[in-house]
XYZ file of C-alpha atoms in Angstrom:
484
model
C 14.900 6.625 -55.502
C 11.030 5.716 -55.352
C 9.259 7.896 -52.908
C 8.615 4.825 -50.756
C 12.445 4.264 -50.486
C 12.789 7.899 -49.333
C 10.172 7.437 -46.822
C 11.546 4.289 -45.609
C 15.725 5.751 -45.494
C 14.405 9.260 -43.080
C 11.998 6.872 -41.243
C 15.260 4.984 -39.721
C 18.291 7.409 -40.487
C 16.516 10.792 -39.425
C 15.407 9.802 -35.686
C 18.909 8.969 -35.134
C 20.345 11.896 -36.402
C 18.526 13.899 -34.253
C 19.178 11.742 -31.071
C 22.760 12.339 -32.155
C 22.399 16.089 -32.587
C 20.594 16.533 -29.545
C 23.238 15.255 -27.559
C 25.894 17.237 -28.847
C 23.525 19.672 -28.132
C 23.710 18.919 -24.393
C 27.151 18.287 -24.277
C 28.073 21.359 -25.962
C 26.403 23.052 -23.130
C 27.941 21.153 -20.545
C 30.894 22.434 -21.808
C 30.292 26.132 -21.766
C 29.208 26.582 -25.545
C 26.054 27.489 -26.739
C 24.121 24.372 -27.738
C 22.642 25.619 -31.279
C 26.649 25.616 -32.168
C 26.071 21.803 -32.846
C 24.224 21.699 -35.552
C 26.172 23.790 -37.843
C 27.858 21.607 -40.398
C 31.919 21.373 -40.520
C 31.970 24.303 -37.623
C 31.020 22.167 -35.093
C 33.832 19.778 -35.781
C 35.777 23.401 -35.032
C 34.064 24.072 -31.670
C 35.123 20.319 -30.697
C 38.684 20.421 -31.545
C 38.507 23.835 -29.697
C 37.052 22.068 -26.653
C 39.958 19.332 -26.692
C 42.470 21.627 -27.453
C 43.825 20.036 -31.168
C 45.315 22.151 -33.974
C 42.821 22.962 -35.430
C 44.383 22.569 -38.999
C 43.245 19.223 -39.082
C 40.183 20.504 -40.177
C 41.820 20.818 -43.546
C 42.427 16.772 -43.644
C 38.163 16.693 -43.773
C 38.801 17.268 -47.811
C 41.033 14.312 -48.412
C 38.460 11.355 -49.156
C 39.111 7.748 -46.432
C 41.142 10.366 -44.287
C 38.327 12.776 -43.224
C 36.877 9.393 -41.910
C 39.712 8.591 -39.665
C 40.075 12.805 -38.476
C 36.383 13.013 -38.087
C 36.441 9.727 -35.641
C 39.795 11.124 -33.782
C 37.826 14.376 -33.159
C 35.007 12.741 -31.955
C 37.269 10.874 -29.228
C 39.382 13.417 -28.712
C 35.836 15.149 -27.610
C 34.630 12.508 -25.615
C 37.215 11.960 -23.733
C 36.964 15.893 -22.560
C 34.030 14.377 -20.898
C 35.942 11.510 -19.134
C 34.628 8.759 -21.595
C 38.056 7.539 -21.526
C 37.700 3.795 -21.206
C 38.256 1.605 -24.297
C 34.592 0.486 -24.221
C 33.274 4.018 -23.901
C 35.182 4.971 -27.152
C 33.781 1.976 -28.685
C 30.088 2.295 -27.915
C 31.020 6.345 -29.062
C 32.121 5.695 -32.514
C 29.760 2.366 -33.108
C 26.297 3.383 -31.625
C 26.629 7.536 -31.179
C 22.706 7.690 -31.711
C 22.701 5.610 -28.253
C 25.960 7.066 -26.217
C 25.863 10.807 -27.581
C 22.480 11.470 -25.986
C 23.079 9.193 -22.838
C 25.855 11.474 -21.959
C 24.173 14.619 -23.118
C 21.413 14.107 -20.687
C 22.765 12.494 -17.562
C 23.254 14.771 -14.862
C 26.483 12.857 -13.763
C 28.422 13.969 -17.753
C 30.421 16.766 -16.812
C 33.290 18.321 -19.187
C 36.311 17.694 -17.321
C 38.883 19.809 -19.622
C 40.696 19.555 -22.705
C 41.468 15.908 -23.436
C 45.084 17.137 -25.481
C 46.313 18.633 -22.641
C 48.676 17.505 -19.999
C 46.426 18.381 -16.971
C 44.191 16.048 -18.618
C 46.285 13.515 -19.525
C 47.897 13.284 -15.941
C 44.900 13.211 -14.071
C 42.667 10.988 -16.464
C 45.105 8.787 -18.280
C 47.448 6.184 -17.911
C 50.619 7.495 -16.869
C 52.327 4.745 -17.893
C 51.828 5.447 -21.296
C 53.749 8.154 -23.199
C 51.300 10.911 -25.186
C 52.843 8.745 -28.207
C 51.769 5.716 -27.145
C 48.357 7.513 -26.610
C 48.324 8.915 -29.910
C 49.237 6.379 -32.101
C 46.616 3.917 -29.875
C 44.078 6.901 -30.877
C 44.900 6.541 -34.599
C 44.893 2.568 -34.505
C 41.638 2.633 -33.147
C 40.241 5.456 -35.229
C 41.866 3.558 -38.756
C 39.496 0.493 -37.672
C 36.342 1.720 -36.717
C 36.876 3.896 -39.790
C 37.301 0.687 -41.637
C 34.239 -0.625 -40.185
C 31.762 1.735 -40.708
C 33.435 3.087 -44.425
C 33.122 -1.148 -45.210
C 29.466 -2.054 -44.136
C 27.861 1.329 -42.965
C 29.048 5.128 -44.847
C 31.674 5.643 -46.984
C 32.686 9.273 -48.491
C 33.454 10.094 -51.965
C 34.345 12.922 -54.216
C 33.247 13.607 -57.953
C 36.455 14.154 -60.094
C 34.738 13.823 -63.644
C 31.961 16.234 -64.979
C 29.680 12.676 -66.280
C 27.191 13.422 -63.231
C 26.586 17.284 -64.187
C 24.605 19.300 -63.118
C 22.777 16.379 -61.117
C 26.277 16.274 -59.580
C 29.287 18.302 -59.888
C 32.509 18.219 -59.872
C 34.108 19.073 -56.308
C 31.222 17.565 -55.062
C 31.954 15.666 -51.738
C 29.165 13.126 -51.213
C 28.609 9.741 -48.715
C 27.279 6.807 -50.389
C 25.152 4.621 -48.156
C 26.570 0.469 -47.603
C 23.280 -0.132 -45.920
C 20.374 0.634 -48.786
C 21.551 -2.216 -50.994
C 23.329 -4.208 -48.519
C 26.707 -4.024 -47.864
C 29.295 -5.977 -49.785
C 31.608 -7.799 -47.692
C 35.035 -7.864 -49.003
C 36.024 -9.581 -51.703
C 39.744 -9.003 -51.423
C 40.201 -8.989 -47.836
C 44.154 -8.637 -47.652
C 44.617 -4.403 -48.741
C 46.447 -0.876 -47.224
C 43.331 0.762 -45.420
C 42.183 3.587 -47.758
C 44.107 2.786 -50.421
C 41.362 0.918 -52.867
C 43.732 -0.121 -55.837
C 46.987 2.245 -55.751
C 49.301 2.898 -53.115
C 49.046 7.223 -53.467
C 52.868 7.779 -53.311
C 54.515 4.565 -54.770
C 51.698 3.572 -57.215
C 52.146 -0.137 -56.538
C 48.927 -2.247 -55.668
C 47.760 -1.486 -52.263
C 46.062 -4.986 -52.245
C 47.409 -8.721 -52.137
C 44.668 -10.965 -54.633
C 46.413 -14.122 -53.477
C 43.443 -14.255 -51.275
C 39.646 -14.066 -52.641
C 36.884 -14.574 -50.644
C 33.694 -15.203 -52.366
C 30.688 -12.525 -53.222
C 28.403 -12.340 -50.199
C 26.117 -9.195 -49.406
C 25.069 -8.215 -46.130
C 20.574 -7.357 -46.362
C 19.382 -3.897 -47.011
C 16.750 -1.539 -46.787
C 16.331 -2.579 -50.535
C 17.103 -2.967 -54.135
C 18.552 -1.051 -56.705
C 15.949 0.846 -58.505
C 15.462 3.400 -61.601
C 16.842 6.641 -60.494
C 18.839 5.862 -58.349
C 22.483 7.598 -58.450
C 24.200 4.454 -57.758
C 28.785 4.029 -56.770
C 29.732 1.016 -59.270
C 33.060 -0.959 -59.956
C 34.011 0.049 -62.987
C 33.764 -3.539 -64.770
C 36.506 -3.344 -67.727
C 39.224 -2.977 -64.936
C 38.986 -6.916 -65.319
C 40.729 -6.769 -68.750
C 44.037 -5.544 -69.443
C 46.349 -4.106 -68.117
C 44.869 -3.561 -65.247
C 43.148 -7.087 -64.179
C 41.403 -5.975 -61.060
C 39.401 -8.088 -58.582
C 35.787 -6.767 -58.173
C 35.956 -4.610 -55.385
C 39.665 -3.167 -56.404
C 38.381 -1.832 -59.995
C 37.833 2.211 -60.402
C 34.176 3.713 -58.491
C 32.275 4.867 -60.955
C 28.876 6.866 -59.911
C 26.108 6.454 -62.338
C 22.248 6.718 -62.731
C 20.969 3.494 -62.617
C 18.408 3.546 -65.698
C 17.813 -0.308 -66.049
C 17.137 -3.320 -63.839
C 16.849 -6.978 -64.060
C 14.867 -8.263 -66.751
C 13.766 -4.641 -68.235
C 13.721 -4.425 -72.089
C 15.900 -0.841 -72.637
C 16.354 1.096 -75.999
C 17.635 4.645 -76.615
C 15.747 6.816 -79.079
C 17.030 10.332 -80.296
C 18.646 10.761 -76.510
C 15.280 9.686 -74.805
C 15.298 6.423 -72.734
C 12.848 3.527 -72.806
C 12.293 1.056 -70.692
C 9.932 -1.628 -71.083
C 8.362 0.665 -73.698
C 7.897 3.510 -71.249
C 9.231 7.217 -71.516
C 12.004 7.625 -69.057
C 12.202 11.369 -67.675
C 16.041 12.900 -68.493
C 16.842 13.672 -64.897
C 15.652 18.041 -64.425
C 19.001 18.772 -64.128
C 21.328 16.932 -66.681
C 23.074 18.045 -69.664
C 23.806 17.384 -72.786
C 25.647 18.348 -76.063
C 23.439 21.290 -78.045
C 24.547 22.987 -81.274
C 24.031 27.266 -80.854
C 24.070 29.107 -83.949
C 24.695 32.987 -83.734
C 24.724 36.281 -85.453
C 28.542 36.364 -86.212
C 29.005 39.443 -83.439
C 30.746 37.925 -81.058
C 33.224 36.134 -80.873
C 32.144 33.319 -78.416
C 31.180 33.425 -74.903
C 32.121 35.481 -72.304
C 33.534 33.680 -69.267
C 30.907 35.558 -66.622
C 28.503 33.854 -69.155
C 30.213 30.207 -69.252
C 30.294 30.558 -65.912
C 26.453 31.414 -64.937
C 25.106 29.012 -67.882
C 27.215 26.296 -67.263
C 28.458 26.015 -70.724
C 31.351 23.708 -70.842
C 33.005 21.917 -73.525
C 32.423 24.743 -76.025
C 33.817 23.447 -79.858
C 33.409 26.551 -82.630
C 32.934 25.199 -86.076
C 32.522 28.380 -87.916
C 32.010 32.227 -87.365
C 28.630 31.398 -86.319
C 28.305 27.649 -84.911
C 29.382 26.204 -81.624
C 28.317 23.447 -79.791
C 27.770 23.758 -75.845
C 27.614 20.899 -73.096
C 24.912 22.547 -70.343
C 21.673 21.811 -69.142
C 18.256 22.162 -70.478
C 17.413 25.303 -67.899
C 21.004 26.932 -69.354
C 20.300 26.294 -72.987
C 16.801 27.824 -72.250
C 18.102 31.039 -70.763
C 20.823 31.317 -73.760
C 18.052 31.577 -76.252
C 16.993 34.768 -74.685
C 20.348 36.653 -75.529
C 19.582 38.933 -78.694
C 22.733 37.743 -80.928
C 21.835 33.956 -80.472
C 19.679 32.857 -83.069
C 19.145 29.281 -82.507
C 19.669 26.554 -79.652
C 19.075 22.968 -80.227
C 20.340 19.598 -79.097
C 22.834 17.838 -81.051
C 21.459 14.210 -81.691
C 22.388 12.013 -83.597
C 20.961 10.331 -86.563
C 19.074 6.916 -86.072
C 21.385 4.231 -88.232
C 24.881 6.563 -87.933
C 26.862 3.673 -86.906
C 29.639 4.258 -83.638
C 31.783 1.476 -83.091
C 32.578 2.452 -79.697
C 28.635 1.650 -78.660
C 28.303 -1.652 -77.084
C 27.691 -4.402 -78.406
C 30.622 -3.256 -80.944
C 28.930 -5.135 -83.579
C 28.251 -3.424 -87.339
C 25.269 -5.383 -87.636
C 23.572 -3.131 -84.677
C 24.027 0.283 -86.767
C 23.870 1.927 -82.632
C 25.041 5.018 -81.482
C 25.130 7.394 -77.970
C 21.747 8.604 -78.845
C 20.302 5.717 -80.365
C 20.310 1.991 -79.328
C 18.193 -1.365 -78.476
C 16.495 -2.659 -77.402
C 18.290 -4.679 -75.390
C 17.262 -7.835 -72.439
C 19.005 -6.700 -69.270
C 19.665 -9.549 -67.787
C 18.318 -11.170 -64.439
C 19.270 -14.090 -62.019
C 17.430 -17.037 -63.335
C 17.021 -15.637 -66.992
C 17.872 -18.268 -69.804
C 18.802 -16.483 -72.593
C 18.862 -19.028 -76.002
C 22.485 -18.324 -77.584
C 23.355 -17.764 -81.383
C 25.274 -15.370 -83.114
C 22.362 -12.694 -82.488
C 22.669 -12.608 -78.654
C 26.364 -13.658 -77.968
C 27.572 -10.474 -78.801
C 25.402 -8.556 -75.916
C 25.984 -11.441 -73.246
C 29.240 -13.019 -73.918
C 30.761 -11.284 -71.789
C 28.558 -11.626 -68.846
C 28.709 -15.275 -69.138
C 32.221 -15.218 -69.768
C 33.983 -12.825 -67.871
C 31.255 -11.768 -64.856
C 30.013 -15.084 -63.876
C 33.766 -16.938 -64.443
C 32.940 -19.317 -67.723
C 34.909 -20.480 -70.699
C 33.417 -19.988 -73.632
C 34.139 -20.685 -77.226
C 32.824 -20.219 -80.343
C 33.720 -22.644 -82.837
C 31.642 -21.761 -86.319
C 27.812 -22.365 -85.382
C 28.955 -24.108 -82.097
C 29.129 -22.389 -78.987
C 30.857 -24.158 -75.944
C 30.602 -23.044 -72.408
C 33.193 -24.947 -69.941
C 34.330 -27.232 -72.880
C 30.287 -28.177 -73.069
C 28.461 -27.282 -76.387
C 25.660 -25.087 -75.437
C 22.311 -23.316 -76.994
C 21.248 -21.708 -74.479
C 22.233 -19.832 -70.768
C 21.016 -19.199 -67.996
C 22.178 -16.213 -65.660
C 23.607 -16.285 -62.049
C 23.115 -12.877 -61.365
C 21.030 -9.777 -61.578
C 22.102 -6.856 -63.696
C 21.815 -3.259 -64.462
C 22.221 -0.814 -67.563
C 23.872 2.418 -65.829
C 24.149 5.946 -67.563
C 26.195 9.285 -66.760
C 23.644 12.148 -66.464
C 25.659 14.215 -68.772
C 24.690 12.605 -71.669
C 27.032 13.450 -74.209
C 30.167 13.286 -71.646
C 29.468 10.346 -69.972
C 31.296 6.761 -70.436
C 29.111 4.288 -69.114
C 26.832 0.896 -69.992
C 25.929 2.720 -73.834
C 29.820 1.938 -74.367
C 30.861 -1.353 -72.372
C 27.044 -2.957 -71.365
C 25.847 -4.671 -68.290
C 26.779 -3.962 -64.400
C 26.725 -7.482 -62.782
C 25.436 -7.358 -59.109
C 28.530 -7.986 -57.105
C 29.668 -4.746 -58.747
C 27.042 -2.255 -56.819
C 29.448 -0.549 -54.007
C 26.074 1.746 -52.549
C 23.777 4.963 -53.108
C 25.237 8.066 -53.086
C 22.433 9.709 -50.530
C 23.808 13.077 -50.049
C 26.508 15.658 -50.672
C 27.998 17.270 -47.557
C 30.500 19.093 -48.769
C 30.662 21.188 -52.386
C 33.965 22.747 -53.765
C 34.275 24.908 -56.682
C 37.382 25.219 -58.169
C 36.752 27.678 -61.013
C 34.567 30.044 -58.508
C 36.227 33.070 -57.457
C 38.627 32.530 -54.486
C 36.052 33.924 -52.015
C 33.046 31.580 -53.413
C 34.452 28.501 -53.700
C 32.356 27.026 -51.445
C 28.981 25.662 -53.014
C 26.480 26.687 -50.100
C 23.185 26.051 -51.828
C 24.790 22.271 -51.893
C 26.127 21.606 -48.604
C 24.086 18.849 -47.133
C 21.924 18.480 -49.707
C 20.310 14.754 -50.507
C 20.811 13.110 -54.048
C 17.677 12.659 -56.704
């Protein structure tokens, strides 16, 4: 993100995070615990369940992506309600506008905690005794499952990374919230689906959405546009082919770095980007594939060192040559060991044709490494169409913006109309995995149409590493740390 769009994001987000930690502040005091307990991450959630007296296991549901959203909104009732915020408009204003509510209550000298909201003290002096604590409960979880819904739709919405594409900008075990709100948020498309669910039910694997209704693509204004650099959540757009033949917002999230916009020219040379003729930086801490050549005395790598360096996807091709996936700092510091006697990125050749590199076409001799340049299309752009450019935006005409087209020898025909020329409905964008050599993204299937962008991953909260030892798992240096 530009430094503008930084400045602009804390200028609104960060006074209302601290309203909202200052009243927790307050409230934790009010309720016999030291204040400066609030604004430690994941342990305050702790402290609350503590102070409505829930098992406090349900701390473990905070890993599981949609359901941490509905837990972390129960706790927060569940907490408010220990303060006698137990009307239905209350809870409302508590979930919807906390920057407002938390702070009001923290500060007004009428705010008292009145005891554990779970327990039956409370629940006979404070509640409806009408109701039964199922009732109660399963009320609590209705209402939690929509505002949950609301703000994961047009405000926040959590996500994990499962695939190493992202490294070491991102890792995997990563837990991260993507912002609705910087782009705009994209109101559903298929409105009829199982809360949660996306495109699979988890248990059955049936769809967990009905396409028999689809509304059309409308987004909500933002802060602002996508721009270069930003690491941006995606629909994954060849989920509308077969089998799969998702709507829009059902296909696969895919998190990328967005490294083209509308209109810029884009070409790949040896690895480096270029857009618009202009050096693009490789983000400080991506990786990529590098070819190490040692001594012959060892064997390979030891995992402490695999482990410290990063060095995944290891391939031996000989006694002495392996190839590496790790970062520039890592294949830097594995120079420096005495029985490695050269490190250098594997690139390929310029002309080394890869049929798996969009636009799939032998006349564009293209590979990972080396491509373009190509027009990334913009709203309003009239592209003139021939047997040069169909095979970069046929599919954006055809499948993205909902045309037939045919090719009939030298004719083209676009909705049974012979046509020379196009001219775009929507914006696009050329995405690309940080991980360049482990990365599927626009290099293989091309252009990311508008009504595609989901948000911008902003920050990771939460950072889990499974191959750490048991003790370590957790990623501290990453907890709450914002995105580049």
């Amino acid at each position: 993100m530009a430094i503008a769009g930084y400045i602009g994001f804390y200028i609104i987000t960060g006074p209302l995070l601290i309203l909202i930690l200052a009243g927790y502040w307050k409230l934790f005091e009010k309720a016999g615990r030291p204040g400066w307990e609030a604004l430690i991450p994941v342990y305050h959630l702790y402290i609350m369940l503590k102070l409505s007296q829930r098992p406090l296991w349900l701390l473990l549901l905070l890993l599981i992506p949609g359901i941490n959203f509905i837990i972390s909104i129960g706790i927060l009732i569940d907490f408010i309600k220990s303060f006698g915020k137990v009307g239905i408009g209350q809870i409302t204003m508590s979930v919807l506008l906390p920057f407002i509510f938390i702070p009001k209550w923290g500060f007004d000298k009428n705010t008292r905690y009145v005891g554990p909201s779970a327990s039956d003290d409370f629940r006979e002096k404070y509640l409806d005794h009408d109701k039964s604590p199922v009732r109660e409960w399963a009320e609590a979880i209705l209402f939690a499952v929509i505002a949950a819904t609301v703000i994961r739709g047009l405000f926040l919405e959590a996500f994990t990374i499962p695939t190493s594409s992202m490294e070491s900008s991102l890792m995997v075990g990563d837990f991260l919230f993507v912002s609705k709100i910087n782009y705009g948020a994209r109101l559903p498309i298929t409105p009829v689906a199982f809360p949660f669910a996306h495109h699979t039910m988890p248990l059955t694997g049936t769809k967990a959405y009905w396409d028999g209704i689809k509304l059309p693509y409308y987004r909500l204004p933002g802060f602002g546009e996508v721009k270069k650099g930003d690491a941006v959540v995606f629909n994954y757009p060849m989920e509308a082919d077969s089998p799969f033949y998702r709507p829009v917002d059902k296909q696969e999230n895919y998190i990328k770095r967005c490294q083209g916009t509308p209109g810029d020219t884009l070409k790949l040379e040896y690895g480096q980007v270029y857009v618009n003729n202009q050096l693009i930086a490789t983000p400080p801490n991506g990786e990529m594939e590098y070819r190490v050549r040692t001594d012959g005395s060892v064997r390979g790598f030891g995992h402490r060192m695999r482990y410290d360096l990063h060095l995944e996807d290891i391939q031996q091709f000989t006694r002495v040559d392996f190839t590496v996936n790790t970062t520039a700092q890592s294949a830097e510091k594995l120079k420096t060991y005495p029985y490695i006697k050269n490190v250098k990125p594997d690139i390929k050749l310029r002309g080394v044709y890869d049929p798996e590199i969009f636009p799939h076409d032998p006349r564009f001799r293209w590979n990972e490494d080396n491509l373009g340049p190509i027009i990334i299309p913009r709203k309003g752009w009239t592209v003139k169409l021939d047997s040069v450019t169909m095979p970069f935006y046929r599919r954006a005409i055809e499948v993205y913006e909902n045309n037939s087209v045919q090719v009939k020898g030298s004719s083209i025909l676009i909705n049974g109309s012979r046509a020379d020329s196009y001219t775009f409905k929507m914006d696009y964008y050329w995405m690309m995995g940080d991980n360049r050599h482990n990365s599927e993204d626009s290099r293989y299937w091309g252009f990311v149409p508008e009504d595609h962008i989901v948000g911008k991953a902003v920050f990771v909260w939460m950072s889990w590493d499974a191959n750490a030892p048991s003790l370590f798992k957790i990623r501290w240096d990453r907890v709450f740390r914002m995105i580049n």
